[in-house]
Coordinates of C-alpha atoms in Angstrom, one line a residue:
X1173 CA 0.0 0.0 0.0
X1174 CA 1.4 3.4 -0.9
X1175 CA 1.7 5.7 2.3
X1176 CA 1.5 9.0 0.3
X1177 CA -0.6 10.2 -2.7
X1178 CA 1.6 12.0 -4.9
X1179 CA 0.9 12.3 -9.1
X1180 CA 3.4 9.7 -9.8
X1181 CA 0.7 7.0 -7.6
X1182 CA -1.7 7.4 -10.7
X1183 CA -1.9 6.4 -14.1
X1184 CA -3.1 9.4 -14.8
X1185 CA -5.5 9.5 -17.9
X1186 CA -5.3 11.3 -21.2
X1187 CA -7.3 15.0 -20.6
X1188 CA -10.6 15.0 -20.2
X1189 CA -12.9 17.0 -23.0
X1190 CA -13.7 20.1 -21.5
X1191 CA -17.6 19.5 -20.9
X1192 CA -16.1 16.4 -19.2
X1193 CA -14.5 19.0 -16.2
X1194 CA -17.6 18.7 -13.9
X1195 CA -18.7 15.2 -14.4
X1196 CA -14.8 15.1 -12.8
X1197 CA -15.1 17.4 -9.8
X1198 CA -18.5 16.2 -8.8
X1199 CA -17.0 12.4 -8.7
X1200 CA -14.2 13.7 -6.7
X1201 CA -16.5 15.5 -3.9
X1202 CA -18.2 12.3 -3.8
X1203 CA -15.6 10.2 -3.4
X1204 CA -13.0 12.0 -1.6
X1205 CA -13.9 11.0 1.4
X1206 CA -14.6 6.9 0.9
X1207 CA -12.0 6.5 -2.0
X1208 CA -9.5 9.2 -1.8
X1209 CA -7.0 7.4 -4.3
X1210 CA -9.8 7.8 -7.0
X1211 CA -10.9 11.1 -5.5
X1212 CA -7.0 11.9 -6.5
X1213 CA -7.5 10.7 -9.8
X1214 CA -10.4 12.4 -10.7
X1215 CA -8.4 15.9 -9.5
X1216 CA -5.4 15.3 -11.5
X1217 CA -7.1 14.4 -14.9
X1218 CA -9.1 17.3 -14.7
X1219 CA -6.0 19.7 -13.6
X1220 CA -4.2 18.3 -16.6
X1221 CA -7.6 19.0 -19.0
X1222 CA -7.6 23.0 -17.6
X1223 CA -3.9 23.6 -17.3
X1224 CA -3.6 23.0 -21.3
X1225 CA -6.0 25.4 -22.3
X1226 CA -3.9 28.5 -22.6
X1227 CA -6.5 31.4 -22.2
X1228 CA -9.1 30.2 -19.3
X1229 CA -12.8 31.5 -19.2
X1230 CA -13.5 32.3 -15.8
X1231 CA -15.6 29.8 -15.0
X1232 CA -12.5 27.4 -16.1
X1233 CA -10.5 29.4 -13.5
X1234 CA -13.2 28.7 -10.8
X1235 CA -13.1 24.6 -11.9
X1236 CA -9.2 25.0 -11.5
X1237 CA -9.1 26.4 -7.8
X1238 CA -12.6 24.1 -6.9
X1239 CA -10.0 21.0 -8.4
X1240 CA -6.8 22.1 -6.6
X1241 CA -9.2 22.3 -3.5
X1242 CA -10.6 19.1 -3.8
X1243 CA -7.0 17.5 -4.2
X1244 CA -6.0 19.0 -1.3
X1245 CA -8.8 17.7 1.0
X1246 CA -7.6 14.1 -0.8
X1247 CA -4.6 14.8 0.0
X1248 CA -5.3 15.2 3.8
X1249 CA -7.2 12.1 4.3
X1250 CA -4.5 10.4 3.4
X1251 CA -1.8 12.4 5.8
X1252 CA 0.3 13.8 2.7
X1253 CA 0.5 17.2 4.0
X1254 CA 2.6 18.4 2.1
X1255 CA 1.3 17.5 -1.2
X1256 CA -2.3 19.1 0.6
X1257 CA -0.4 22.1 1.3
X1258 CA 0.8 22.9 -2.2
X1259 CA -2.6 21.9 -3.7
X1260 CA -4.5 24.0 -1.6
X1261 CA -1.7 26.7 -2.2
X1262 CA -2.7 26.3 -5.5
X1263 CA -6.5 27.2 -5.2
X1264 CA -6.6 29.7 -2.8
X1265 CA -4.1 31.8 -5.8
X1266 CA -6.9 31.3 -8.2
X1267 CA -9.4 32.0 -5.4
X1268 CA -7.7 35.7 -4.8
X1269 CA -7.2 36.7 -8.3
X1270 CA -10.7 36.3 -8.5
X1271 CA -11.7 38.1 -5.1
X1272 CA -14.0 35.3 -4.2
X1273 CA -13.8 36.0 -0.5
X1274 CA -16.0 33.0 0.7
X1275 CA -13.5 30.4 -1.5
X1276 CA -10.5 32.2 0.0
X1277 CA -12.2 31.7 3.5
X1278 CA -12.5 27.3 2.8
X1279 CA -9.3 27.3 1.0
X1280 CA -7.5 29.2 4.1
X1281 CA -8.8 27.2 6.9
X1282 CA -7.6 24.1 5.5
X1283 CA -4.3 25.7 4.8
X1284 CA -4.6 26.6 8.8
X1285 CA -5.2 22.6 9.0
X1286 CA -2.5 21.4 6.5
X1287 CA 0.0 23.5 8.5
X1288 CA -0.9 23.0 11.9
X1289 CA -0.3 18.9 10.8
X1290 CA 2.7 19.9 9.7
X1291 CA 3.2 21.6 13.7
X1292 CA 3.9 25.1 11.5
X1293 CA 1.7 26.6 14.4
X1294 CA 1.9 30.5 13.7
X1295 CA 1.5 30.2 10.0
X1296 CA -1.6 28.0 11.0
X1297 CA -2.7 30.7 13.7
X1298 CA -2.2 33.5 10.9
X1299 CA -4.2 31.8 8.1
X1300 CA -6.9 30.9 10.5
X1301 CA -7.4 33.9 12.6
X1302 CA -7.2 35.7 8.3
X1303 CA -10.0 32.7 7.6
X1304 CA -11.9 33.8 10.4
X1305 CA -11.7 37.6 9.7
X1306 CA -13.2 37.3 5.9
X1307 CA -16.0 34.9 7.5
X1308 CA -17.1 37.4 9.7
X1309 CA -17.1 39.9 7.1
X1310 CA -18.9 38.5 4.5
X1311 CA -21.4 37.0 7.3
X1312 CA -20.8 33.3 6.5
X1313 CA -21.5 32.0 9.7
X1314 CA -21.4 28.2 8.3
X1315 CA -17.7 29.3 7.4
X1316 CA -17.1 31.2 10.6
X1317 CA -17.8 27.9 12.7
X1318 CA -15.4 26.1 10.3
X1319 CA -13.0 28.6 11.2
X1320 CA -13.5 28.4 14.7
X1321 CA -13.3 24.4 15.5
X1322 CA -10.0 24.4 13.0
X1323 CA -9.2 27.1 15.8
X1324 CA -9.7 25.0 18.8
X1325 CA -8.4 22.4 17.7
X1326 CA -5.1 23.8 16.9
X1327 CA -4.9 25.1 20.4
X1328 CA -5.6 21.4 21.6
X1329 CA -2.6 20.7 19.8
X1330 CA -0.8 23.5 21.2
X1331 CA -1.8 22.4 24.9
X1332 CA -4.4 24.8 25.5
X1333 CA -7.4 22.7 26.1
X1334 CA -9.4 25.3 27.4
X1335 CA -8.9 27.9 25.0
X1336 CA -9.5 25.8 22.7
X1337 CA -12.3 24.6 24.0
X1338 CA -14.0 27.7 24.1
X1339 CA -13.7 28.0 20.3
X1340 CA -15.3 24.5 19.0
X1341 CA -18.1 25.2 21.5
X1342 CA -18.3 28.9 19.6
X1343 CA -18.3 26.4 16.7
X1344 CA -20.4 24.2 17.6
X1345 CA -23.6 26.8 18.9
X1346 CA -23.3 28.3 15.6
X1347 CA -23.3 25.1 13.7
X1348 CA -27.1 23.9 15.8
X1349 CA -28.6 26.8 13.9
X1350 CA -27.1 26.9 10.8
X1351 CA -24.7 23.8 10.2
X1352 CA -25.0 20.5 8.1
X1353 CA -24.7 17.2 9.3
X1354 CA -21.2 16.7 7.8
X1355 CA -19.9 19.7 10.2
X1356 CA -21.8 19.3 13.4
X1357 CA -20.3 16.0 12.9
X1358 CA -16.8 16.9 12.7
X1359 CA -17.5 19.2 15.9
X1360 CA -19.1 16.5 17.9
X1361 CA -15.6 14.8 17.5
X1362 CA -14.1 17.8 18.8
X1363 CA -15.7 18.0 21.4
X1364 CA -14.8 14.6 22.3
X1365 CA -11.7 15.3 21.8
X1366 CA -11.4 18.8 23.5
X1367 CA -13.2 17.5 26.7
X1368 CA -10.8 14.0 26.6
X1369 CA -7.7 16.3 26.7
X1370 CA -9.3 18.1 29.5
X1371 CA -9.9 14.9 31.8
X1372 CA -13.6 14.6 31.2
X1373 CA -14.4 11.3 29.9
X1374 CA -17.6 11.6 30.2
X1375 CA -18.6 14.4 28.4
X1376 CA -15.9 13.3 26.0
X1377 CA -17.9 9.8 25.6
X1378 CA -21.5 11.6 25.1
X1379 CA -20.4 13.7 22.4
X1380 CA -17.7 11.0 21.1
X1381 CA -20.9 8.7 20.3
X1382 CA -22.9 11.5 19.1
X1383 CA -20.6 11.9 16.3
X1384 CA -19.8 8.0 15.6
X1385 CA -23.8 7.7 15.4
X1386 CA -24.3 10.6 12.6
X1387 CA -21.1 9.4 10.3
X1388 CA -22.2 6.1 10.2
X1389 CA -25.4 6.7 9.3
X1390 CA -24.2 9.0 6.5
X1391 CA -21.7 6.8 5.5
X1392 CA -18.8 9.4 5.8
X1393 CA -16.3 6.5 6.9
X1394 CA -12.9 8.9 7.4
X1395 CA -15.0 10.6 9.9
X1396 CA -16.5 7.9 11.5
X1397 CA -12.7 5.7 12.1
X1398 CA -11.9 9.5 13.5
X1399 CA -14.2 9.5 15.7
X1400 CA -13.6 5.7 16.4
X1401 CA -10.0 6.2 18.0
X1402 CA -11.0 9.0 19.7
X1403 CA -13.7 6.7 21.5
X1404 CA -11.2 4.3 21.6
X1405 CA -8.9 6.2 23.7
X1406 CA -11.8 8.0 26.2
X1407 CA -13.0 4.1 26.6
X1408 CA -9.6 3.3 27.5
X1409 CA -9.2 6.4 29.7
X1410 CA -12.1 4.7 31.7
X1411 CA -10.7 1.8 31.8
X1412 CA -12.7 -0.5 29.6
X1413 CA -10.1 -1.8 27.4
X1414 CA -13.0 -4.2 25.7
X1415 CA -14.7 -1.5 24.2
X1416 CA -11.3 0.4 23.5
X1417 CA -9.8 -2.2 21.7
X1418 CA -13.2 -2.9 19.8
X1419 CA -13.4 0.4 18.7
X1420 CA -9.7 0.6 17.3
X1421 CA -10.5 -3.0 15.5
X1422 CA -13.3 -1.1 13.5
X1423 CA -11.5 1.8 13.4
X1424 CA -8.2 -0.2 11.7
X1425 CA -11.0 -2.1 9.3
X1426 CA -12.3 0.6 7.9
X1427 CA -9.1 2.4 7.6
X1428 CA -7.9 -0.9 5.6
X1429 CA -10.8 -0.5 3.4
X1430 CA -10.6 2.6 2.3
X1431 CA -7.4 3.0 2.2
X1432 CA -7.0 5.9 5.2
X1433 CA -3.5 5.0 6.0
X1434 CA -2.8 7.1 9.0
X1435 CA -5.6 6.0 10.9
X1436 CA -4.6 2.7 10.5
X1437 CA -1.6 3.1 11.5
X1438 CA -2.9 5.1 15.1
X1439 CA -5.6 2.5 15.3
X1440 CA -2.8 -0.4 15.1
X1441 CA -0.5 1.8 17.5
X1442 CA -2.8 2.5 20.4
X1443 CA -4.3 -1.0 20.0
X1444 CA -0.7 -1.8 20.3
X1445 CA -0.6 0.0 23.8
X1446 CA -3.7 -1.6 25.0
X1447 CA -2.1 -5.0 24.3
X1448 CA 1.4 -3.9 25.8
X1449 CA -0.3 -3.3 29.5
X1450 CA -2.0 -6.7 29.1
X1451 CA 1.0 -8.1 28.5
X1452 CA 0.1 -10.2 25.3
X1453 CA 3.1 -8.8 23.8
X1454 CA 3.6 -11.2 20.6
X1455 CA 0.6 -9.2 19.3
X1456 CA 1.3 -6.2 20.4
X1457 CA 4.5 -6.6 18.8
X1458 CA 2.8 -7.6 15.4
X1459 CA 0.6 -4.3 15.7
X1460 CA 3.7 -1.7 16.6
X1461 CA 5.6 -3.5 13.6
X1462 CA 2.7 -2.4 11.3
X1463 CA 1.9 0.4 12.2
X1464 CA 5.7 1.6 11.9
X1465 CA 5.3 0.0 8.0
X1466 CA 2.5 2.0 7.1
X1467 CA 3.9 4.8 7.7
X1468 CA 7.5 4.4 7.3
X1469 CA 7.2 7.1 4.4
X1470 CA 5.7 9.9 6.0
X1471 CA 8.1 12.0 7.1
X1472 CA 8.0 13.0 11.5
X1473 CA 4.6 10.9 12.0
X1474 CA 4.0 11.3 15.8
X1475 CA 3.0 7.2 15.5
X1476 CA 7.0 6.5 15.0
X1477 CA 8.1 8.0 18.2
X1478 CA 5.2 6.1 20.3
X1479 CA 5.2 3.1 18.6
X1480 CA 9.0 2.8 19.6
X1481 CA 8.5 3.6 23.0
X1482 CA 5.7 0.7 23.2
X1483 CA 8.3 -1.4 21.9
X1484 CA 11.0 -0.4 24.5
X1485 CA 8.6 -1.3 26.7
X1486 CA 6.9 -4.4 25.4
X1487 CA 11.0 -5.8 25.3
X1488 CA 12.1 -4.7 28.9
X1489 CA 9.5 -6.2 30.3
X1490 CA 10.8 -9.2 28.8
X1491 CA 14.2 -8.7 29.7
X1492 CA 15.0 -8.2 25.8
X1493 CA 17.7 -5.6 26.9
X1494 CA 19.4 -4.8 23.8
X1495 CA 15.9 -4.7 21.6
X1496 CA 14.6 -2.4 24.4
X1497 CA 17.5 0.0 24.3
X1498 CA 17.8 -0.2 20.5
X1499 CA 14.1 0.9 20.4
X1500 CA 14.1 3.3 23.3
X1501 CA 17.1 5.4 20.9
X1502 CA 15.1 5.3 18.0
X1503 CA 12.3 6.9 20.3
X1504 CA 14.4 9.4 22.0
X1505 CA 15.9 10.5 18.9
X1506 CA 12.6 10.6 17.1
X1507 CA 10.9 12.6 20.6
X1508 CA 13.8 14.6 20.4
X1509 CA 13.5 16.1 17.2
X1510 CA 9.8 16.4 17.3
X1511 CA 10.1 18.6 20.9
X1512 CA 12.7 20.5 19.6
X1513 CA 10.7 21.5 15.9
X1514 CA 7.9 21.9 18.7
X1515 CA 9.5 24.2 20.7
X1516 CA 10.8 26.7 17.7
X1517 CA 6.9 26.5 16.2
X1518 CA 5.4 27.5 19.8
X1519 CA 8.4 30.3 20.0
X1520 CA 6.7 31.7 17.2
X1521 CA 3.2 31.3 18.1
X1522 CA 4.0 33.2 21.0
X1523 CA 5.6 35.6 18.7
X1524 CA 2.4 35.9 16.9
X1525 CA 0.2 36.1 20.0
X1526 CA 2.0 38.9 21.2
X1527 CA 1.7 40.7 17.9
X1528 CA -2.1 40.3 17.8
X1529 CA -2.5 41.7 21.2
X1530 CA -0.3 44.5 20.1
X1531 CA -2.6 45.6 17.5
X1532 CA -5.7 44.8 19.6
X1533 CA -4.4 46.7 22.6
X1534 CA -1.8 49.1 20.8
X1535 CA -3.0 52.0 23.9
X1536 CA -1.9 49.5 26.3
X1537 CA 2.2 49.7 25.1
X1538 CA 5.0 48.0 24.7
X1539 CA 6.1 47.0 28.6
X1540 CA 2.7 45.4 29.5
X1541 CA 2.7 43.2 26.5
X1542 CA 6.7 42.4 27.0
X1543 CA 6.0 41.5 30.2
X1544 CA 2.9 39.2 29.8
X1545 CA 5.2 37.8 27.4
X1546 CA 8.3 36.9 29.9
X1547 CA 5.8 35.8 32.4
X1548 CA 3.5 33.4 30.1
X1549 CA 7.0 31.9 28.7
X1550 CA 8.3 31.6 32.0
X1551 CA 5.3 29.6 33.7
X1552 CA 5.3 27.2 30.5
X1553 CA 9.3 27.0 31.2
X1554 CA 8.3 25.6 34.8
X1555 CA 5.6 23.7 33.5
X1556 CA 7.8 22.2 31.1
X1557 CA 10.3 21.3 33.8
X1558 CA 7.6 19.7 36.2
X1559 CA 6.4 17.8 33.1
X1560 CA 9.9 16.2 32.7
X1561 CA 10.5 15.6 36.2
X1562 CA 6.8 13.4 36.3
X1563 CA 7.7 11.6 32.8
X1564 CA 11.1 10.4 34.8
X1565 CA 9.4 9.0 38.3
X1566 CA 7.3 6.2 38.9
X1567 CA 4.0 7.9 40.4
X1568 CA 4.2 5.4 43.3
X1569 CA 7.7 5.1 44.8
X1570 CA 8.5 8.3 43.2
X1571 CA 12.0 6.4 42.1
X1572 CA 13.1 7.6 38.4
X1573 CA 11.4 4.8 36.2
X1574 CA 12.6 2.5 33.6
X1575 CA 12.7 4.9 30.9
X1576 CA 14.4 7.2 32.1
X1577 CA 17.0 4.5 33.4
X1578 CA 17.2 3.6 29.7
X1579 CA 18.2 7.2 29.3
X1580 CA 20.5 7.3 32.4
X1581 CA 22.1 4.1 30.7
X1582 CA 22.9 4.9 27.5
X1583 CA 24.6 8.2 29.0
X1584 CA 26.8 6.4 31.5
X1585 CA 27.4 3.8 28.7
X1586 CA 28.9 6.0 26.6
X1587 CA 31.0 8.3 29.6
X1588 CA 32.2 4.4 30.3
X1589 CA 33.6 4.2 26.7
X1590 CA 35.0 7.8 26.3
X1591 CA 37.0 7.4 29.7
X1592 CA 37.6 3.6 29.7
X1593 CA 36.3 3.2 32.8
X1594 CA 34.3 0.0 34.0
X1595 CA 30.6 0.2 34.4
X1596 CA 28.7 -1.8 36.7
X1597 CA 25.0 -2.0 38.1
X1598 CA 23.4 -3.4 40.8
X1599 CA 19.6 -5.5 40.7
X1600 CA 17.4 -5.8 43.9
X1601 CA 15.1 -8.3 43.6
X1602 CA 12.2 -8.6 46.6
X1603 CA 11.9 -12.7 47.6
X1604 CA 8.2 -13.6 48.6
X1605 CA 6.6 -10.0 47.3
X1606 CA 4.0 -12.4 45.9
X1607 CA 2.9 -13.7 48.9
X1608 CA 2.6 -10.6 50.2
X1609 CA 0.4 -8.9 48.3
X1610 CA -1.6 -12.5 48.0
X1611 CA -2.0 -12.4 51.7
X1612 CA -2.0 -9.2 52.9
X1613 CA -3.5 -6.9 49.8
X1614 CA -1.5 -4.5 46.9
X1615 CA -2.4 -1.8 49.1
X1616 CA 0.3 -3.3 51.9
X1617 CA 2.1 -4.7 48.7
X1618 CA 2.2 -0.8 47.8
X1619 CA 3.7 0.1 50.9
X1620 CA 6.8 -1.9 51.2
X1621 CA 7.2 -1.2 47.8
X1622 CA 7.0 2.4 48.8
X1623 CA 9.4 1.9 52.4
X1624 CA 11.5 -0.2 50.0
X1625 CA 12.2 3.1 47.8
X1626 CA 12.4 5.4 50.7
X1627 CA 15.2 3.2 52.3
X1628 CA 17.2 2.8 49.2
X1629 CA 17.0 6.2 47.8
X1630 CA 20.4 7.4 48.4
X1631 CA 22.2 4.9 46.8
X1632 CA 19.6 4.9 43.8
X1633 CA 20.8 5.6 40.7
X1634 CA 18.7 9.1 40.9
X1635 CA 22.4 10.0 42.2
X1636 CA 23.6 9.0 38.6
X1637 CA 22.4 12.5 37.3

């Protein structure tokens, strides 16, 4: 299966007859969302019939920026961001050269989309906050709520759950009035998502099978295996791996089937998880392998650095030492470049934010927006920090935990090579823990694990740092 839809993955067909340009484009908006390789198809042979003609009617011009659009949504179901980018790039330069305000408007929220994927956060924020602006001027309100969950749901992905909260639920009070089913579905799922990343499960679940309900019954399959993991995962946050794993099964067969390659691969990789705590790790191996395949040609897929740390994991607990460390580098270097690509893109955004409130606020000056500044990066400094320190210790004997160790390791490793000094480690293993916890309870098993820690500490190898 080919991971990314590019014009070389079609035999792309001689050019269409002119009258033949619609019968193209309405296929494509039929299909793009069931069969987006054929969608693709459709796009290309009728860019190739309207890129030959030299002197374009404007209604020629319009089919050009509608195909270009169309590709670009293709493009996206299948995760080819870049390719959606360029496409949509494409349209919304037809789109201005005719003024058409309202086609700029679609064409620059997904644009916002394309880039936020791409974790491009302030060229995101600036084509979606310019998306948002036309909306409102023109009175679109259908386009204003589309602006507004593309919105929110970049500021989930920036870590602002709240904020962007606030936004789909803008969206979504807009959309009860005025919206299709095709869009109140795709807010129901943020919503689910929005109110998951807040620790709601709940409400996440109610709106999460909301929006699995209305894209099934319209048959709008990418949205429905969307809005499958994201049940998956609010199941799973409430403990019910059953219905977790049974949604991420349907979620990975209907993926398969229509060729959505991305979710597959996240459906595969948090099943993967599911099976890792269960300890059935021969197929949970099997899972993290495929996912990994699938996407092995999309370039800084979030699935790669997850899916390596499952299988860090999944191998310690075996005692599979060297297959654990070998996978925990691949993760580290793979989390490592991601955070740091992360952390330039939020620079900016904070750039940005400041910049809006300057013009927003431009009587307030300079040294109160400076300073909110300072203060907003310094708390997300401290937050970072605390975040890190958490990730390293085991919640419960507040010891640093095995990946970090992994980490600790492969540091002292290599100072043991450089200097060519010997490098040793010590194992405590508890006799009888068992029985312990068999006769007494886990909570008493907790606390000697917990008295264990405290009277070991200072010679732990927290002292390695």
């Amino acid at each position: 299966m080919e991971n990314s839809v590019t014009q070389t993955a079609f035999e792309t067909k001689l050019p269409s007859p002119p009258d033949g340009i619609d019968g193209l484009l309405q296929l494509a908006r039929r299909r793009h969302r069931t069969e987006p390789y054929a969608a693709a198809e459709h796009c290309l042979n009728a860019n190739a019939s309207l890129e030959a003609i030299p002197n374009r009617s404007t209604r020629q011009q319009q089919q050009l920026s509608e195909s270009y659009y169309l590709l670009g949504k293709t493009y996206q179901q299948v995760c080819d961001q870049q390719n959606a980018l360029q496409a949509l790039l494409q349209s919304l330069q037809i789109a201005e050269k005719q003024q058409d305000q309202a086609a700029i408007g679609a064409r620059l929220i997904l644009i916002a989309a394309a880039q936020a994927n791409l974790k491009n956060y302030s060229e995101a924020l600036s084509e979606i906050y310019r998306a948002l602006g036309i909306a409102q001027q023109v009175a679109d309100k259908q386009l204003e709520a589309q602006a507004l969950n593309t919105l929110g749901l970049i500021y989930l992905d920036l870590a602002e759950p709240f904020r962007g909260l606030s936004y789909i639920q803008q969206s979504y009070d807009i959309l009860e009035e005025t919206g299709g089913p095709e869009q109140i579905g795709d807010c129901l799922n943020s919503l689910c998502l929005a109110y998951h990343k807040l620790g709601n499960p709940e409400k996440a679940l109610q709106y999460g099978r909301q929006a699995a309900r209305s894209s099934h019954q319209r048959g709008d399959y990418h949205q429905y295996a969307v809005g499958l993991l994201a049940l998956g995962q609010v199941y799973y946050a409430l403990k019910d791996e059953a219905k977790a794993m049974e949604a991420y099964q349907k979620a990975y067969e209907i993926s398969q089937q229509y060729q959505f390659v991305c979710l597959a691969s996240t459906a595969l990789c948090l099943a993967g998880g599911v099976l890792v705590d269960r300890k059935q790790f021969r197929n949970a191996q099997r899972n993290l392998e495929e996912s990994l395949r699938l996407i092995q040609n999309i370039d800084q897929h979030p699935n790669f650095a997850e899916c390596h740390r499952l299988l860090s994991e999944l191998y310690a607990q075996q005692n599979k030492f060297q297959q654990a460390y070998d996978h925990h580098k691949q993760y580290h270097a793979s989390a490592a470049q991601r955070y740091q690509r992360d952390l330039n893109s939020r620079v900016k955004v904070l750039e940005l934010a400041n910049n809006l409130e300057t013009a927003n606020k431009i009587s307030q000056a300079l040294k109160e927006q400076n300073h909110a500044l300072r203060e907003e990066v310094r708390l997300r400094k401290q937050a970072q920090a605390r975040l890190e320190e958490i990730s390293r210790l085991d919640p419960l004997t507040k010891l640093n935990n095995r990946r970090y160790f992994f980490e600790l390791a492969e540091l002292e490793y290599a100072r043991s090579q450089r200097y060519h000094h010997a490098l040793s480690a010590i194992m405590i293993d508890l006799d009888y823990f068992k029985q312990i916890n068999d006769t007494f309870g886990h909570a008493v098993g907790d606390q000697v694990l917990t008295e264990i820690a405290r009277r070991i500490a200072p010679v732990s190898y927290t002292h390695l740092t």
